[in-house]
XYZ file of C-alpha atoms in Angstrom:
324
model
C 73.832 13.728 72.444
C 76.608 11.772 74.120
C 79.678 12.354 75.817
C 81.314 9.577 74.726
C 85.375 9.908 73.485
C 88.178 8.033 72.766
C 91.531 8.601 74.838
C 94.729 6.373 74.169
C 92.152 3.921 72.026
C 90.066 3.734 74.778
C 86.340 3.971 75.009
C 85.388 6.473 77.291
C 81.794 7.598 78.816
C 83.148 11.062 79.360
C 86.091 13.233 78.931
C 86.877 13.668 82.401
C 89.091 11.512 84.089
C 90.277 11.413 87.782
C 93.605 11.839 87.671
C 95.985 10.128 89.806
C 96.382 11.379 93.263
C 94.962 9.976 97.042
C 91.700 10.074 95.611
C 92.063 7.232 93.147
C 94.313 4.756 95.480
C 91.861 3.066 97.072
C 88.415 0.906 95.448
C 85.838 2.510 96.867
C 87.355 5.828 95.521
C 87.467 4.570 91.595
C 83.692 3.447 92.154
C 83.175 6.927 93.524
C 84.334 8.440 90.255
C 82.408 5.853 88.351
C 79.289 7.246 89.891
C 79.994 10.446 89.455
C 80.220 10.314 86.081
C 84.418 9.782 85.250
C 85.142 8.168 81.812
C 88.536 6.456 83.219
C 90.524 6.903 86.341
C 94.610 7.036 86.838
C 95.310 5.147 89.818
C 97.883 6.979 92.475
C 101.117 6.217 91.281
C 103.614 3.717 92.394
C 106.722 5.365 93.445
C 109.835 4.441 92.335
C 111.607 6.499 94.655
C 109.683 5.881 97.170
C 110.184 2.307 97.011
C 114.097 3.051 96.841
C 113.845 5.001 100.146
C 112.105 2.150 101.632
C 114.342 -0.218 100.856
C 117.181 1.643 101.736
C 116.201 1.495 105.184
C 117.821 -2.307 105.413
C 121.297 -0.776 105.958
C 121.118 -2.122 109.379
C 121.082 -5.648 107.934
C 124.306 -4.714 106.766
C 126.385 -7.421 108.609
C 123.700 -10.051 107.331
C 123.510 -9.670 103.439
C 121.152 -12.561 103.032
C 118.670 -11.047 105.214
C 118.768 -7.500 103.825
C 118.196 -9.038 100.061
C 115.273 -10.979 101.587
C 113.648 -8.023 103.253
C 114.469 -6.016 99.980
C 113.068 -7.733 98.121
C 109.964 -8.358 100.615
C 109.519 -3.956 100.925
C 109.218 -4.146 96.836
C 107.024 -7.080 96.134
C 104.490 -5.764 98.900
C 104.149 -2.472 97.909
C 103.857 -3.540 94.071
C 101.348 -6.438 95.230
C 99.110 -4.049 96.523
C 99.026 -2.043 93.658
C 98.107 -5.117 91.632
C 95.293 -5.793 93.679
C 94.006 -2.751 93.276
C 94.137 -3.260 89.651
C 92.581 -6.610 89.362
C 89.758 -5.497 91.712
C 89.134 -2.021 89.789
C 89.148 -4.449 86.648
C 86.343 -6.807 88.523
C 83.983 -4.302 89.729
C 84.527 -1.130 87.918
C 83.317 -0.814 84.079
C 85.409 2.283 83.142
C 89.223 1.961 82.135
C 91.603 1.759 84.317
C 95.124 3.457 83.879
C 97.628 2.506 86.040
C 100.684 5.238 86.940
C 104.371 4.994 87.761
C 106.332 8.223 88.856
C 110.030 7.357 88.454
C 113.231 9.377 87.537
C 115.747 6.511 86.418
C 115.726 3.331 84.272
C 116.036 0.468 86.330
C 114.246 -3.153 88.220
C 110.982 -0.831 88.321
C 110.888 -1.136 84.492
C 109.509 -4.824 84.928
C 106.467 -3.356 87.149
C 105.592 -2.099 84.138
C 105.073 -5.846 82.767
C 103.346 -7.128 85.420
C 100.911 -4.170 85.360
C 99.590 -4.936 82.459
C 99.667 -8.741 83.734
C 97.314 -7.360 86.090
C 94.942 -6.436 84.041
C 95.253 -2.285 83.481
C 93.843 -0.699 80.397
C 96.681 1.384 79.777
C 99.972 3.437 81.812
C 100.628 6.803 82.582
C 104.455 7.070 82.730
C 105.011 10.221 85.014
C 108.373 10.655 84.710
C 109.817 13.389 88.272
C 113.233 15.056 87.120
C 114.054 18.306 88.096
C 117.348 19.646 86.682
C 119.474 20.700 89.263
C 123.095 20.019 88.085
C 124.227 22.741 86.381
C 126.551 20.579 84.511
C 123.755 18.641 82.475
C 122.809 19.926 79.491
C 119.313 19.802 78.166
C 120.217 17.680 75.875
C 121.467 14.957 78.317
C 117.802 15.782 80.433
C 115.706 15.036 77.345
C 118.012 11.616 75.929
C 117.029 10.651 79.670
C 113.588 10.816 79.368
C 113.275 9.099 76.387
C 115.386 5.980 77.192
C 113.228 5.466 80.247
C 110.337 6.119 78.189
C 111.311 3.586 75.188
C 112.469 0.877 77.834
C 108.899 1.606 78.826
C 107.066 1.338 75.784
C 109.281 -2.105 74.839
C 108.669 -3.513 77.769
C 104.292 -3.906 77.530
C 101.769 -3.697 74.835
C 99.339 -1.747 76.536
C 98.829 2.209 75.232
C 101.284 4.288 76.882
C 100.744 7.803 77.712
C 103.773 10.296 78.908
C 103.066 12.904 82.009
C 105.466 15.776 81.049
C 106.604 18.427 82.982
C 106.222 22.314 81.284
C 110.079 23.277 81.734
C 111.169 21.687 78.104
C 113.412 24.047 75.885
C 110.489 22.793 72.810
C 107.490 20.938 73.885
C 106.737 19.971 70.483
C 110.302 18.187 69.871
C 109.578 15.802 72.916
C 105.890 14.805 72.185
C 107.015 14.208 68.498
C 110.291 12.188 69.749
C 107.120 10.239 71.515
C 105.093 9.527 68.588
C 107.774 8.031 66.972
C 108.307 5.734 69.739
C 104.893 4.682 69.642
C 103.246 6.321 72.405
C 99.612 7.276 72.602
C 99.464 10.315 74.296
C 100.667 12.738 76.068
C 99.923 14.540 79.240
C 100.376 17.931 79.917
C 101.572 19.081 82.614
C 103.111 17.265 85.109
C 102.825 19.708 88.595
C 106.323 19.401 91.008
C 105.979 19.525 94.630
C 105.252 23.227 95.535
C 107.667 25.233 97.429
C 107.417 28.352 99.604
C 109.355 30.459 102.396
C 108.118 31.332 105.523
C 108.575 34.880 105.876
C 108.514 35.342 109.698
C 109.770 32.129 110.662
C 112.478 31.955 107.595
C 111.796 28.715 106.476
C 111.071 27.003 103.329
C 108.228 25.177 103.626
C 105.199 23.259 101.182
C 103.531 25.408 98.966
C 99.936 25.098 97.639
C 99.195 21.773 96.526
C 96.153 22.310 94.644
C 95.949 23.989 91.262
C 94.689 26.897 90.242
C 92.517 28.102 87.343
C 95.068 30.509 86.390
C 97.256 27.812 85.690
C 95.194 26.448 82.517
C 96.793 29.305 80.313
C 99.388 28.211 79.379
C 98.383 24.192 79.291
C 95.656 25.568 76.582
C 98.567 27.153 74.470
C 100.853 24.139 74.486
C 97.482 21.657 73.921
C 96.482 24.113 71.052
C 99.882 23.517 69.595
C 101.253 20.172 70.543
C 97.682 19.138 68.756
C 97.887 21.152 66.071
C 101.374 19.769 65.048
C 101.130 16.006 65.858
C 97.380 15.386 65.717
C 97.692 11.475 65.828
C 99.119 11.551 69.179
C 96.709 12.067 71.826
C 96.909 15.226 74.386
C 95.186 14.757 77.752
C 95.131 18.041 80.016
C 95.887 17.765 83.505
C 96.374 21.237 84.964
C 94.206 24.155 85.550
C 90.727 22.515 84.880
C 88.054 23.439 87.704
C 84.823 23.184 85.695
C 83.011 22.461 82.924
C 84.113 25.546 80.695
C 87.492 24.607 81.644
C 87.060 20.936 79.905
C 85.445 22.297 76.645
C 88.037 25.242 76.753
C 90.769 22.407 76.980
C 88.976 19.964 74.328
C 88.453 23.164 71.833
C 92.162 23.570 71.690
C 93.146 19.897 70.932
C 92.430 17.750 73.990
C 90.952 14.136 73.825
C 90.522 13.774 78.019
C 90.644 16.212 80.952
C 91.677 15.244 84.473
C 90.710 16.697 87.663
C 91.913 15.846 90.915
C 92.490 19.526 92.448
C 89.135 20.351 91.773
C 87.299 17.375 93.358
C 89.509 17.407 96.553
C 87.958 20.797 97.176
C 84.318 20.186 96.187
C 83.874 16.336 95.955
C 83.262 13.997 93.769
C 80.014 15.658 92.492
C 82.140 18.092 90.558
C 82.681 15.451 87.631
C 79.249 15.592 87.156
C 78.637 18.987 87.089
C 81.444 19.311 84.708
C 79.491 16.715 82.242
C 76.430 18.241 82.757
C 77.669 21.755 81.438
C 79.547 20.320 78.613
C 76.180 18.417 77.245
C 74.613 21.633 77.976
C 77.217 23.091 75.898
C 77.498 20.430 73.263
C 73.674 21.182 72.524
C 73.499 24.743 72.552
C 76.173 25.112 69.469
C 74.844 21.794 67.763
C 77.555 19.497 68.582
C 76.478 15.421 69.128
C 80.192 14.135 70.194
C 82.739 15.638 71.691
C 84.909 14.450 68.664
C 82.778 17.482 66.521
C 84.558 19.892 68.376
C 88.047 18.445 69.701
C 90.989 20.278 68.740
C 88.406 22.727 66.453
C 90.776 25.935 68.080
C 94.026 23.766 67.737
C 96.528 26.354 66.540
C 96.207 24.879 63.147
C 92.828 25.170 62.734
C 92.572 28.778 63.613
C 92.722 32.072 61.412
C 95.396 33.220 63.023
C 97.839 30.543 65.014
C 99.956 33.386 66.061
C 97.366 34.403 68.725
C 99.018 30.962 70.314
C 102.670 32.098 70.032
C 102.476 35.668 71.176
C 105.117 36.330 74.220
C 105.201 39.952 74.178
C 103.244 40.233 77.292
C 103.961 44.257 78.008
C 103.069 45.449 74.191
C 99.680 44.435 74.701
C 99.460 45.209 78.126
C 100.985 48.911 77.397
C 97.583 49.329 75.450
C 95.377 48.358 77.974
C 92.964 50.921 79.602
């Protein structure tokens, strides 16, 4: 009995995968995961915008254009050299894939890190793509022909598999994911979590919200895996929201998912979580008489189910009415 998968035509030892956060920024944290069991890691991702903001600091070389280019152009190649050294050493002493991330909101000279990413030597990207609509003169329409030129400037510019991080606040779900199929993308990741806010009832402040997720939260990425899978099974779904143990993965892999990542989870318990979560899905995988996770991927995908309606149902209070 294995645990071995395929994400994004990648060979993977499990189906969890560290997902990218603080944890998976430095080397000794991807060989962490590697010994805990993780089939790939998603390195932290490079920031566009926070790249911009640091290179928007060289307004006081104003008077002296020459020198602001220079140190420009300095702030950008350092913070993407790092990153490339991180990926060439992952590549050198790790053995699992490695899936390098940029989190960007515009098309623009951060579409060539993309390139030399995959120079570097990463198995694959994770395009998280941060745009929260908050002109009330853009219509949805204009928000989703956004995303997908950034995307397919992405996708043309490397040969490497490509997988999307989307955020849940689409008008259809299924539209996007099959607008990225046709461009050629391997999978897509659902969902992309924005920066939490709160307010500060005594003080009267907004502040940070909870960073972490919350098992709660897995709902509704199991309805939108369920039927983003059932729809356009040749495009992969990873789920990256909600997941805290092992019946979360094989909850998330019944309903159509090829990897699971954790980050939430292991900042609160440690790295020995991933292999707990392995352990129970084996344990799992034997007791109903499955050998590879592949037996039993997508088996509750809202096409393969009696009923797919039990997926679509909204009318929260009818059922609730009937609750005793």
């Amino acid at each position: 009995m294995k645990l071995k998968t395929k994400y994004l035509g990648l060979e993977l030892n499990s189906p969890i995968v560290l997902s990218s956060s603080g944890l998976s920024s430095t080397l000794q944290g991807l060989k962490d995961a590697e010994r805990a069991g993780a089939g790939a890691v998603v390195l932290k991702s490079i920031f566009e915008e926070q790249i911009m903001n640091e290179t928007a600091l060289v307004d006081s070389y104003s008077d002296y254009p020459e020198a602001a280019d220079y140190v420009r152009a300095y702030v950008r190649e350092n913070s993407l050299g790092l990153y490339l050294k991180l990926i060439e050493d992952a590549k050198q002493q790790c053995s699992i894939p490695i899936i390098a991330s940029i989190n960007c909101r515009e098309v623009g000279e951060w579409v060539d890190y993309a390139r030399v990413i995959e120079t570097a030597g990463a198995d694959a990207l994770e395009l998280n793509i941060f745009l929260l609509p908050t002109d009330k003169e853009t219509s949805s329409d204009e928000i989703e022909r956004h995303y997908l030129n950034i995307i397919t400037r992405v996708k043309n510019a490397i040969r490497i598999p490509l997988a999307v991080k989307l955020g849940a606040g689409f008008t259809n779900p299924l539209a996007i994911v099959r607008e990225l199929y046709y461009r050629n993308v391997k999978g897509a990741v659902l969902f992309n979590r924005f920066y939490p806010t709160d307010i500060d009832i005594e003080r009267m402040t907004v502040r940070a919200g909870e960073i972490f997720s919350h098992r709660a939260e897995l709902s509704n990425v199991l309805r939108w895996t369920a039927l983003v899978n059932g729809a356009l099974p040749l495009i992969d779904v990873a789920v990256s929201t909600g997941v805290h143990t092992g019946a979360d993965a094989v909850k998330a892999m019944l309903a159509g998912a090829s990897a699971v990542e954790v980050a939430s989870v292991v900042y609160e318990q440690g790295m020995g979580i991933i292999g707990e979560m392995n352990a129970f899905i084996v344990d799992w995988m034997r007791r109903h008489d499955f050998r590879t996770p592949a037996d039993f991927i997508g088996r509750l995908n809202a096409r393969n189910i009696p009923n797919p309606l039990l997926y679509e149902r909204t009318q929260f209070m009818k059922y609730y009415s009937s609750y005793k």
